[in-house]
mmCIF file of C-alpha atoms and ligand atoms in Angstrom:
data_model
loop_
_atom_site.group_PDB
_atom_site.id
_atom_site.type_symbol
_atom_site.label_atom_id
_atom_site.label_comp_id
_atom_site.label_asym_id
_atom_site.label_seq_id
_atom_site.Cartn_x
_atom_site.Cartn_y
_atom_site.Cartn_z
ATOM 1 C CA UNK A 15 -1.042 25.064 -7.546
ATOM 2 C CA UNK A 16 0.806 21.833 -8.165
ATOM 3 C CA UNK A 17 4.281 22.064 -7.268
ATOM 4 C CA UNK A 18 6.612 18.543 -7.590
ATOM 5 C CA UNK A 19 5.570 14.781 -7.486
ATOM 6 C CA UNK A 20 5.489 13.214 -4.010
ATOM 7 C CA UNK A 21 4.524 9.910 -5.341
ATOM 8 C CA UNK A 22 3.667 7.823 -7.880
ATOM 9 C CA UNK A 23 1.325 5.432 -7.868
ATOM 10 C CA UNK A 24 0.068 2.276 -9.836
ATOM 11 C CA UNK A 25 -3.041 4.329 -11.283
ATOM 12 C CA UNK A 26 -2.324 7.670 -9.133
ATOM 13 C CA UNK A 27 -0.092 10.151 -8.874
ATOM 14 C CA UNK A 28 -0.029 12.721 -5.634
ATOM 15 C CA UNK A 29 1.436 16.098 -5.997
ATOM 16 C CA UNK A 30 2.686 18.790 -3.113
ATOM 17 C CA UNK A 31 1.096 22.190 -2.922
ATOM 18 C CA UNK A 32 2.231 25.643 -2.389
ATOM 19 C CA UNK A 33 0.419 24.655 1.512
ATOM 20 C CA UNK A 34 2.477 22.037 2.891
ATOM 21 C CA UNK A 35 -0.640 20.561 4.615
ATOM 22 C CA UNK A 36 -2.460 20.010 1.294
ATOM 23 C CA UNK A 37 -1.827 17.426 -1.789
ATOM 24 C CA UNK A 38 -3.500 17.080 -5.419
ATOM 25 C CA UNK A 39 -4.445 13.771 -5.960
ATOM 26 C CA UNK A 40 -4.369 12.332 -9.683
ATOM 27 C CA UNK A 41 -6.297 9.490 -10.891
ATOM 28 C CA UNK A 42 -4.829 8.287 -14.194
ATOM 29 C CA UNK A 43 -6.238 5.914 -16.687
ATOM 30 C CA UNK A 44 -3.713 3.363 -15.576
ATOM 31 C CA UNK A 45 -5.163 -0.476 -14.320
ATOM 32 C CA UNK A 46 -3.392 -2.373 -12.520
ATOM 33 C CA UNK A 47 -4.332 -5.863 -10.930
ATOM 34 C CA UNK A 48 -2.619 -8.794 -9.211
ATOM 35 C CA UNK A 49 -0.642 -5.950 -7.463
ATOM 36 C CA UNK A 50 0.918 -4.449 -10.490
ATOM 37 C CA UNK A 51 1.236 -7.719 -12.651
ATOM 38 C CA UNK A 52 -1.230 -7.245 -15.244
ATOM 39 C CA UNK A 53 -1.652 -3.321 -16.330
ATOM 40 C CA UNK A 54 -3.469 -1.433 -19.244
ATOM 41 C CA UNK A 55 -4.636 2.229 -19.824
ATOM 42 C CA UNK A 56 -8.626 2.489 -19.838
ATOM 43 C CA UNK A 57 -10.115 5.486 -21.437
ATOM 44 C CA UNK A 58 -12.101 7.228 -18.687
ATOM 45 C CA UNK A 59 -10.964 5.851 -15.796
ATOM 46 C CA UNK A 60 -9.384 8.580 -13.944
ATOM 47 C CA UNK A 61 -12.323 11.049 -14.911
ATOM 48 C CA UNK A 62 -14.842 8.224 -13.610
ATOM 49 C CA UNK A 63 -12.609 7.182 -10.464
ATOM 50 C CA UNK A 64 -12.310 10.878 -9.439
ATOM 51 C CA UNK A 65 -15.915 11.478 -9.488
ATOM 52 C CA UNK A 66 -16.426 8.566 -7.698
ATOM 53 C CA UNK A 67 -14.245 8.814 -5.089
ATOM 54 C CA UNK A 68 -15.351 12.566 -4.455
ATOM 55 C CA UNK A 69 -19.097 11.248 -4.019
ATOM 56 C CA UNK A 70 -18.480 8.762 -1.617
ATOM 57 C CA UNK A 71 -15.895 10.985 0.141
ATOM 58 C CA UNK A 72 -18.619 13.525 0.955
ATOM 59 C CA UNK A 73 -21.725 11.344 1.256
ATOM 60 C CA UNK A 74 -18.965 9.696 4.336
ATOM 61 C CA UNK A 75 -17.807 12.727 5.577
ATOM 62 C CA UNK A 76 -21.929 14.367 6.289
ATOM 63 C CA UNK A 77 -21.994 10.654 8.414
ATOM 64 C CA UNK A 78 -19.540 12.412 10.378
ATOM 65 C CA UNK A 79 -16.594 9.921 9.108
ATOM 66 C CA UNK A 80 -13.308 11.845 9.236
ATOM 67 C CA UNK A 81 -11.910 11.823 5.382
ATOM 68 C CA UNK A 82 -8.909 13.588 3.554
ATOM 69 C CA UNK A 83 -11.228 14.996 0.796
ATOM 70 C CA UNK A 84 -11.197 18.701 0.328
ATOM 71 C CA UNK A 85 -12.615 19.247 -3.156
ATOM 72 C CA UNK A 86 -12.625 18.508 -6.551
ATOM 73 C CA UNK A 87 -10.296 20.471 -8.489
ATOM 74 C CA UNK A 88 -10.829 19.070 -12.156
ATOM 75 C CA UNK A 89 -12.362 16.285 -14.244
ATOM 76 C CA UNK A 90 -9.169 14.235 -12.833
ATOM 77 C CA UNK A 91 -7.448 16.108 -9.970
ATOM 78 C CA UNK A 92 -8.945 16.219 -5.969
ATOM 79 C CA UNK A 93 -7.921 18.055 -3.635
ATOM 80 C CA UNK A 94 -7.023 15.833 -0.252
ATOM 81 C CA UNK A 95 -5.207 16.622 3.190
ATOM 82 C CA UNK A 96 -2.025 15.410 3.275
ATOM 83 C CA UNK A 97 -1.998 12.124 5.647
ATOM 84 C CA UNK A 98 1.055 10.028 7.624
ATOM 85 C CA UNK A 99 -0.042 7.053 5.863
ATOM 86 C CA UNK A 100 -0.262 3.954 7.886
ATOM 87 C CA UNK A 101 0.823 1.081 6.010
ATOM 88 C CA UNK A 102 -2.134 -1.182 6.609
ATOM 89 C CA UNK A 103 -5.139 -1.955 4.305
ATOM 90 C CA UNK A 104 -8.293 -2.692 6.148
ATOM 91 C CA UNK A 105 -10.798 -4.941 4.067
ATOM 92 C CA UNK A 106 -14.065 -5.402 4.922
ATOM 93 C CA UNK A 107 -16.086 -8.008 3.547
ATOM 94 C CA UNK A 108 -19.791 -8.876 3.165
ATOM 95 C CA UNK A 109 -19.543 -11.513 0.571
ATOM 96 C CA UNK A 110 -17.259 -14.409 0.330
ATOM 97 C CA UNK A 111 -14.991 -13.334 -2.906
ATOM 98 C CA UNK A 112 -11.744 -13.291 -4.285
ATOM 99 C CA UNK A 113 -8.825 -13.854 -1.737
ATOM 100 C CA UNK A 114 -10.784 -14.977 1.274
ATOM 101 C CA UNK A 115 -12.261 -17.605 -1.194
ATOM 102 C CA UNK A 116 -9.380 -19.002 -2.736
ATOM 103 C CA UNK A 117 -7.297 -18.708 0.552
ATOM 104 C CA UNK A 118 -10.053 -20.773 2.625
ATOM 105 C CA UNK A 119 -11.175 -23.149 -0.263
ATOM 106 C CA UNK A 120 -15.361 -20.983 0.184
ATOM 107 C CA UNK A 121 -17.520 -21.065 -3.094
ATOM 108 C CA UNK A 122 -17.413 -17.348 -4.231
ATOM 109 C CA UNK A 123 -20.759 -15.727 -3.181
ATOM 110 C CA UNK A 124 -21.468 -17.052 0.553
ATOM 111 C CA UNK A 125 -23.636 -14.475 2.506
ATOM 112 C CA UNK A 126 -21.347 -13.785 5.386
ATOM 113 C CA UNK A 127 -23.340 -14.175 8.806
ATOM 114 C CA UNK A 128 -21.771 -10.563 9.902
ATOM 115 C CA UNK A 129 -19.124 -8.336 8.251
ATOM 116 C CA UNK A 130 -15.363 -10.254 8.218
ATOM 117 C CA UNK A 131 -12.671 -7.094 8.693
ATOM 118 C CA UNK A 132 -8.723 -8.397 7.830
ATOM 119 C CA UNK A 133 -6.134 -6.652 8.004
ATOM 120 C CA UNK A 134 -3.080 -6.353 4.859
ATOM 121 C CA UNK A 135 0.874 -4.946 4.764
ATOM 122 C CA UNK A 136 0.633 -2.333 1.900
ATOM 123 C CA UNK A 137 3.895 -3.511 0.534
ATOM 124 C CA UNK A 138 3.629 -4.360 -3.166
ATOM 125 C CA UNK A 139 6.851 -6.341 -3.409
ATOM 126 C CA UNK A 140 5.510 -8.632 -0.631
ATOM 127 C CA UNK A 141 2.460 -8.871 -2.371
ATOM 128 C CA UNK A 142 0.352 -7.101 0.431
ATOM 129 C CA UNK A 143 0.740 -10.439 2.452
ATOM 130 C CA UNK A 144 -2.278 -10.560 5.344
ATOM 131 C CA UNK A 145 -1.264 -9.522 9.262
ATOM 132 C CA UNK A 146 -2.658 -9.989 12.380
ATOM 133 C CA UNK A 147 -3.177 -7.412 14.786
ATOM 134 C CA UNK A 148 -0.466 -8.605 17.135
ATOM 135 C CA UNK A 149 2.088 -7.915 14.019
ATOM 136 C CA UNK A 150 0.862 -4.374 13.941
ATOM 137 C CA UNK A 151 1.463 -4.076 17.545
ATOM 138 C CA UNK A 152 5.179 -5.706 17.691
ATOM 139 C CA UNK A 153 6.251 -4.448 14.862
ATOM 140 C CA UNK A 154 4.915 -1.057 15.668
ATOM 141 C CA UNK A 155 2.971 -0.143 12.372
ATOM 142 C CA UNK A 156 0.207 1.843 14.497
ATOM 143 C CA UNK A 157 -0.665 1.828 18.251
ATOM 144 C CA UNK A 158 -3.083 -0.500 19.575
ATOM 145 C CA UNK A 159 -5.355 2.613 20.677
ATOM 146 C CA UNK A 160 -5.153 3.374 16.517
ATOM 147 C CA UNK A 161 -6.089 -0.140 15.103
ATOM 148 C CA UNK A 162 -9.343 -0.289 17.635
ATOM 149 C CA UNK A 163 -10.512 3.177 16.660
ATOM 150 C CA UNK A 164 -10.194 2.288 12.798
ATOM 151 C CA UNK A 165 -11.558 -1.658 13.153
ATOM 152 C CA UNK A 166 -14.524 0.432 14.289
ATOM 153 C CA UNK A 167 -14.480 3.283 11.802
ATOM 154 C CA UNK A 168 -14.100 0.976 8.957
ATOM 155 C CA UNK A 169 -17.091 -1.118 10.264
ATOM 156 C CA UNK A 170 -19.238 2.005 10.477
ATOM 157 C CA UNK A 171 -18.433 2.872 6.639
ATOM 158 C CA UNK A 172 -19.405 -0.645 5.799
ATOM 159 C CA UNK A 173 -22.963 0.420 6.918
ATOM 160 C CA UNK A 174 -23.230 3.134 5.401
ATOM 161 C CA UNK A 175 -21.673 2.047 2.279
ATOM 162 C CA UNK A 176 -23.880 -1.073 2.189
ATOM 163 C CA UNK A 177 -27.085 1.006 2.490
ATOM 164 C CA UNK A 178 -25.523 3.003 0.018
ATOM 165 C CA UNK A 179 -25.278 0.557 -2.825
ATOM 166 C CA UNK A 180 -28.511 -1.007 -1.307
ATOM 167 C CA UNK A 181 -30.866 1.249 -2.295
ATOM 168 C CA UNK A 182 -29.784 1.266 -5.923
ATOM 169 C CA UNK A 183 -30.082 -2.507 -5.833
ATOM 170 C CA UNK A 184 -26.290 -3.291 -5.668
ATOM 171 C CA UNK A 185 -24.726 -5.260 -3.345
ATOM 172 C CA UNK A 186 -21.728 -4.180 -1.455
ATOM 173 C CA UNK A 187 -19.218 -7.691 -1.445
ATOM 174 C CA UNK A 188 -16.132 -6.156 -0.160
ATOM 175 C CA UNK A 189 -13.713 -3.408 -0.132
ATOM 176 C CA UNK A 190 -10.463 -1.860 1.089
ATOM 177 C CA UNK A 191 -9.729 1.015 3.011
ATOM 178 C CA UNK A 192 -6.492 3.288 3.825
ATOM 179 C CA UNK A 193 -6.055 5.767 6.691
ATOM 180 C CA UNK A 194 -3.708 8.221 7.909
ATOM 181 C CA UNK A 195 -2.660 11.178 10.661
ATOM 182 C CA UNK A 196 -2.541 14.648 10.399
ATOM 183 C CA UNK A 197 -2.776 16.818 13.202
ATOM 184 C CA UNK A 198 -3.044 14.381 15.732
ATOM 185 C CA UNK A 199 -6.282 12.502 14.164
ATOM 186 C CA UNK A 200 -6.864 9.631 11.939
ATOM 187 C CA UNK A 201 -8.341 10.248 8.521
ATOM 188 C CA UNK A 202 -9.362 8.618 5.694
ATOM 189 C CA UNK A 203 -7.268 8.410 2.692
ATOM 190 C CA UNK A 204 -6.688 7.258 -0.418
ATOM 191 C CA UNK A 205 -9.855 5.995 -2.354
ATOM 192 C CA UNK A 206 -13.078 4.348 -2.367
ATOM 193 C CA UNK A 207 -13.697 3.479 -6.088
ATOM 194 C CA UNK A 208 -14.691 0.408 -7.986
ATOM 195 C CA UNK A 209 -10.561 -0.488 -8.395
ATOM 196 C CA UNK A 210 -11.248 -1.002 -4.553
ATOM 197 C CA UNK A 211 -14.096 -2.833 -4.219
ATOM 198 C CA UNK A 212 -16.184 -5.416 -5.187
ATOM 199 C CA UNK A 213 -20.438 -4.499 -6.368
ATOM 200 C CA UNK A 214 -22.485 -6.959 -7.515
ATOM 201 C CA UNK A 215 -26.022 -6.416 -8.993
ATOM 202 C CA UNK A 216 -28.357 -8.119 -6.394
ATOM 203 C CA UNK A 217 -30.421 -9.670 -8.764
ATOM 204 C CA UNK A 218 -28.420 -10.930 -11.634
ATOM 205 C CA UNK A 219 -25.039 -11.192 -9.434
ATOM 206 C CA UNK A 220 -23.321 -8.732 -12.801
ATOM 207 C CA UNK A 221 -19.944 -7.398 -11.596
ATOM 208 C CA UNK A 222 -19.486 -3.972 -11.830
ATOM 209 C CA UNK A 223 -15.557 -3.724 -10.043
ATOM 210 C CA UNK A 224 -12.460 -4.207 -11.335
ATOM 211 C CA UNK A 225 -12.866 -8.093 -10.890
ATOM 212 C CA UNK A 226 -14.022 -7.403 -15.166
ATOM 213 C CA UNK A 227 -10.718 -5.959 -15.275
ATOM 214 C CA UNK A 228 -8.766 -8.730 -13.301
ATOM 215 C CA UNK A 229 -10.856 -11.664 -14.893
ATOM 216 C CA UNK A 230 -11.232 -10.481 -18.343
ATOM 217 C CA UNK A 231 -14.429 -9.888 -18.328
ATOM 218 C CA UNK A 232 -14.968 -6.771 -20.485
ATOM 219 C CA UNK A 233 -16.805 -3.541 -20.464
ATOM 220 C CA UNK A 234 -14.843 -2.540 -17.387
ATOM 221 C CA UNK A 235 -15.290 1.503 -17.682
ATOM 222 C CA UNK A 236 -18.413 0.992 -19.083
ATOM 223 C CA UNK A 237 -19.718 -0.901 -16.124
ATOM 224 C CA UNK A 238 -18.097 1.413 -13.852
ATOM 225 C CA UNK A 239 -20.060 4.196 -15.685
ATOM 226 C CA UNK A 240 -23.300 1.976 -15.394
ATOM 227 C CA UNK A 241 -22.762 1.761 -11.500
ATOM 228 C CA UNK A 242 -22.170 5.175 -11.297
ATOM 229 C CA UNK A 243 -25.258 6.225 -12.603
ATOM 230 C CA UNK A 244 -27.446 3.422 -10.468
ATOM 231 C CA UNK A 245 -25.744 5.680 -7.842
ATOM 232 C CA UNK A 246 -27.155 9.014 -8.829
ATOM 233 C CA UNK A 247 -23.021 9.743 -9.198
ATOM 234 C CA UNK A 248 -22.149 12.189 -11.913
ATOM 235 C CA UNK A 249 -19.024 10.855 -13.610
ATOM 236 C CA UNK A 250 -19.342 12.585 -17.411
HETATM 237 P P1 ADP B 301 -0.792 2.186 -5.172
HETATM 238 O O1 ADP B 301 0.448 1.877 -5.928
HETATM 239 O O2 ADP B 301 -0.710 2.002 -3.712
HETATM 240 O O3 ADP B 301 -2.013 1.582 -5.808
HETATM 241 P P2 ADP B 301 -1.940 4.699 -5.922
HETATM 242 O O4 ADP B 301 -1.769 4.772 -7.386
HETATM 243 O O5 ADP B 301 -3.272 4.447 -5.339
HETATM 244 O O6 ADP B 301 -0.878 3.742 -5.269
HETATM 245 O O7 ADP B 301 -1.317 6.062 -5.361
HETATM 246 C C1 ADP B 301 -1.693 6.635 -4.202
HETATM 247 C C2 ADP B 301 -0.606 6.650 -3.144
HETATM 248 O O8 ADP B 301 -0.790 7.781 -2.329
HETATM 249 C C3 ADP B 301 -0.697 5.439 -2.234
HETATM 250 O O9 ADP B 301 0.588 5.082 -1.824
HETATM 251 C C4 ADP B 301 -1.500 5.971 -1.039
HETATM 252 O O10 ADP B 301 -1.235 5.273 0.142
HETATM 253 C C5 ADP B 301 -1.010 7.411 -0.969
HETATM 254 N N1 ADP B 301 -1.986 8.365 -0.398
HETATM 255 C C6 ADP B 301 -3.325 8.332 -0.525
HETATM 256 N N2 ADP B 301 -3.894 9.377 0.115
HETATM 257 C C7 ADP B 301 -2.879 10.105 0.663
HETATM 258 C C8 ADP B 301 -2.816 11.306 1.452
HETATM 259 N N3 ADP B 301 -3.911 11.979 1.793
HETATM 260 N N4 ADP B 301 -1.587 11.736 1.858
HETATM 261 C C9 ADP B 301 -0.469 11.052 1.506
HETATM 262 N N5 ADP B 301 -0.458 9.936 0.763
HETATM 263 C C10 ADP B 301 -1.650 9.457 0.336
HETATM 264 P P1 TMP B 302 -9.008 -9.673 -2.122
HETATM 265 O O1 TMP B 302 -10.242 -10.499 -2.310
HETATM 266 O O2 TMP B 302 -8.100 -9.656 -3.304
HETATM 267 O O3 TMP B 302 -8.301 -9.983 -0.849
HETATM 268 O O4 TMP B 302 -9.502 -8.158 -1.983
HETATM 269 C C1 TMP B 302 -10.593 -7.780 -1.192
HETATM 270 C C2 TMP B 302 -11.091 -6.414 -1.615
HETATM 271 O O5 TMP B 302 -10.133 -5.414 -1.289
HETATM 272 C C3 TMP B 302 -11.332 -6.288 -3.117
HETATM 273 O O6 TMP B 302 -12.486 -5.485 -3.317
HETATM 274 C C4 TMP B 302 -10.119 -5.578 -3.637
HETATM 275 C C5 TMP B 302 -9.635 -4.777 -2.458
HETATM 276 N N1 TMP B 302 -8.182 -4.714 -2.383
HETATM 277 C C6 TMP B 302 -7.505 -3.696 -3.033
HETATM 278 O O7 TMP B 302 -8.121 -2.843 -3.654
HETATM 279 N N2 TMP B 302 -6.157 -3.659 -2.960
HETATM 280 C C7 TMP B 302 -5.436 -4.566 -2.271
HETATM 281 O O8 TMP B 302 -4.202 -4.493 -2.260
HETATM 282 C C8 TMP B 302 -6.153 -5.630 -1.588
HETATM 283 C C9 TMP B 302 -5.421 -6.687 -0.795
HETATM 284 C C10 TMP B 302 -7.506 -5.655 -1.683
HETATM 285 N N1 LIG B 303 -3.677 -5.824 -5.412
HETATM 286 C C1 LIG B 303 -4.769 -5.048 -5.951
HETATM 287 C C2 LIG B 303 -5.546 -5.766 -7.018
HETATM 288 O O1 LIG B 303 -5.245 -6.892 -7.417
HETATM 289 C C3 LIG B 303 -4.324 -3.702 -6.390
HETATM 290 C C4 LIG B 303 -3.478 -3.627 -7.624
HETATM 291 O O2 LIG B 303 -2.704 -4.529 -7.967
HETATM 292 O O3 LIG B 303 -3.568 -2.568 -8.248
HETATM 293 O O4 LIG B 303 -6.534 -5.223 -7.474
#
């Protein structure tokens, strides 16, 4: 069914189809962090990532959330709709972590009174520098009518991701988000994997993202795997 290489990817690669409207998406083993400056392979990943994704694809798209998942082809390989990516990432976040902490001086694990939503350039060699919404509209990345329909749809998955992760006593810090068009509407693309978000147990505060990736912190597939099966997701 695969046909040529569209694109590659820091840890996938997307394929065309004999059906012009349809892609294969690819998770690798490939990590990546600090947009592309640090890299390794991880056994597993892809396997683990695909299942992943596919689970919280579907559990989003019976909340009625638009998605780009079609099915899962193979222990790696989903099939997805192909999307007119936009070229923002939308990150939503619950828990003060990472960027927003270092960027605003905030200890790293401040309860956030309500959800903070920011909005990124996808452009590695700019190192995904943060825009503002009036940058999106003068610089015509996606129409205003676009970026109030998706600061709403990307809320609405925070809820039901956050129940989500909730009820298997993880917390939900933050995460990114990627959408696209096809046929006039506005999917969602891309992934929603531990490489994309940050979980921490809600007892013990453990990380189980890629932040054991990023800061060295070890058993990174392994923790993914442990996540996973708080989840009820099967990844083996
Ligand atoms: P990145 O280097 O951005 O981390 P990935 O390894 O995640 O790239 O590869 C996925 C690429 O495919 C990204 O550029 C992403 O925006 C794009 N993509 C994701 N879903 C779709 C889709 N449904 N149609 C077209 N492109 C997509
Ligand atoms: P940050 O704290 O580095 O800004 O990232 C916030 C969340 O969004 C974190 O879970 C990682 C995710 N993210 C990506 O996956 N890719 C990106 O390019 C960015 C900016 C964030
Ligand atoms: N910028 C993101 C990160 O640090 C993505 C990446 O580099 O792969 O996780």
């Amino acid at each position: 069914m695969k046909k040529t290489i569209l694109a590659t990817g820091k840890s996938k690669t997307i394929y065309t189809t004999d059906d012009p409207n349809l892609l294969v998406m690819e998770f690798r083993d490939d990590a990546t962090a600090f947009n592309g400056v640090k890299k390794a392979s991880l056994a597993r990943k892809g396997k683990v990532n695909n299942h992943f994704n596919a689970h919280v694809m579907q559990l989003l798209a019976a909340e009625n959330i638009a998605v780009h998942f079609v099915k899962l082809l193979s222990e790696t390989e989903s099939l997805v709709k192909k999307l007119d990516m936009i070229r923002i990432e939308f990150v939503v976040r619950n828990v003060v972590a990472g960027g927003i902490s270092k960027r605003l001086g905030i200890e790293e694990g401040m309860v956030l009174p309500e959800p903070t939503l920011e909005l990124f350039l996808k452009d590695d060699a700019l190192g995904d520098p943060m825009i503002n919404e009036s940058h999106v509209h003068v610089f015509n990345w996606a129409k205003d009518e676009e970026i109030a329909e998706l600061k709403q749809r990307t809320l609405r998955i925070n809820t039901i991701l956050k129940a989500f992760f909730a009820k298997a006593g993880l917390t939900l810090v933050d995460f990114k988000l990627e959408f696209g068009r096809a046929d006039g509407k506005l999917l969602l693309g891309d992934e929603f994997t531990l490489d994309g978000c940050r979980v921490w147990d809600t007892k013990t505060q453990k990380k189980f993202d890629k932040d054991r990736f990023r800061r060295d912190l070890g058993e990174v597939i392994e923790s993914y795997e442990e996540a996973a099966e708080r989840l009820g997701i099967d990844v083996l």
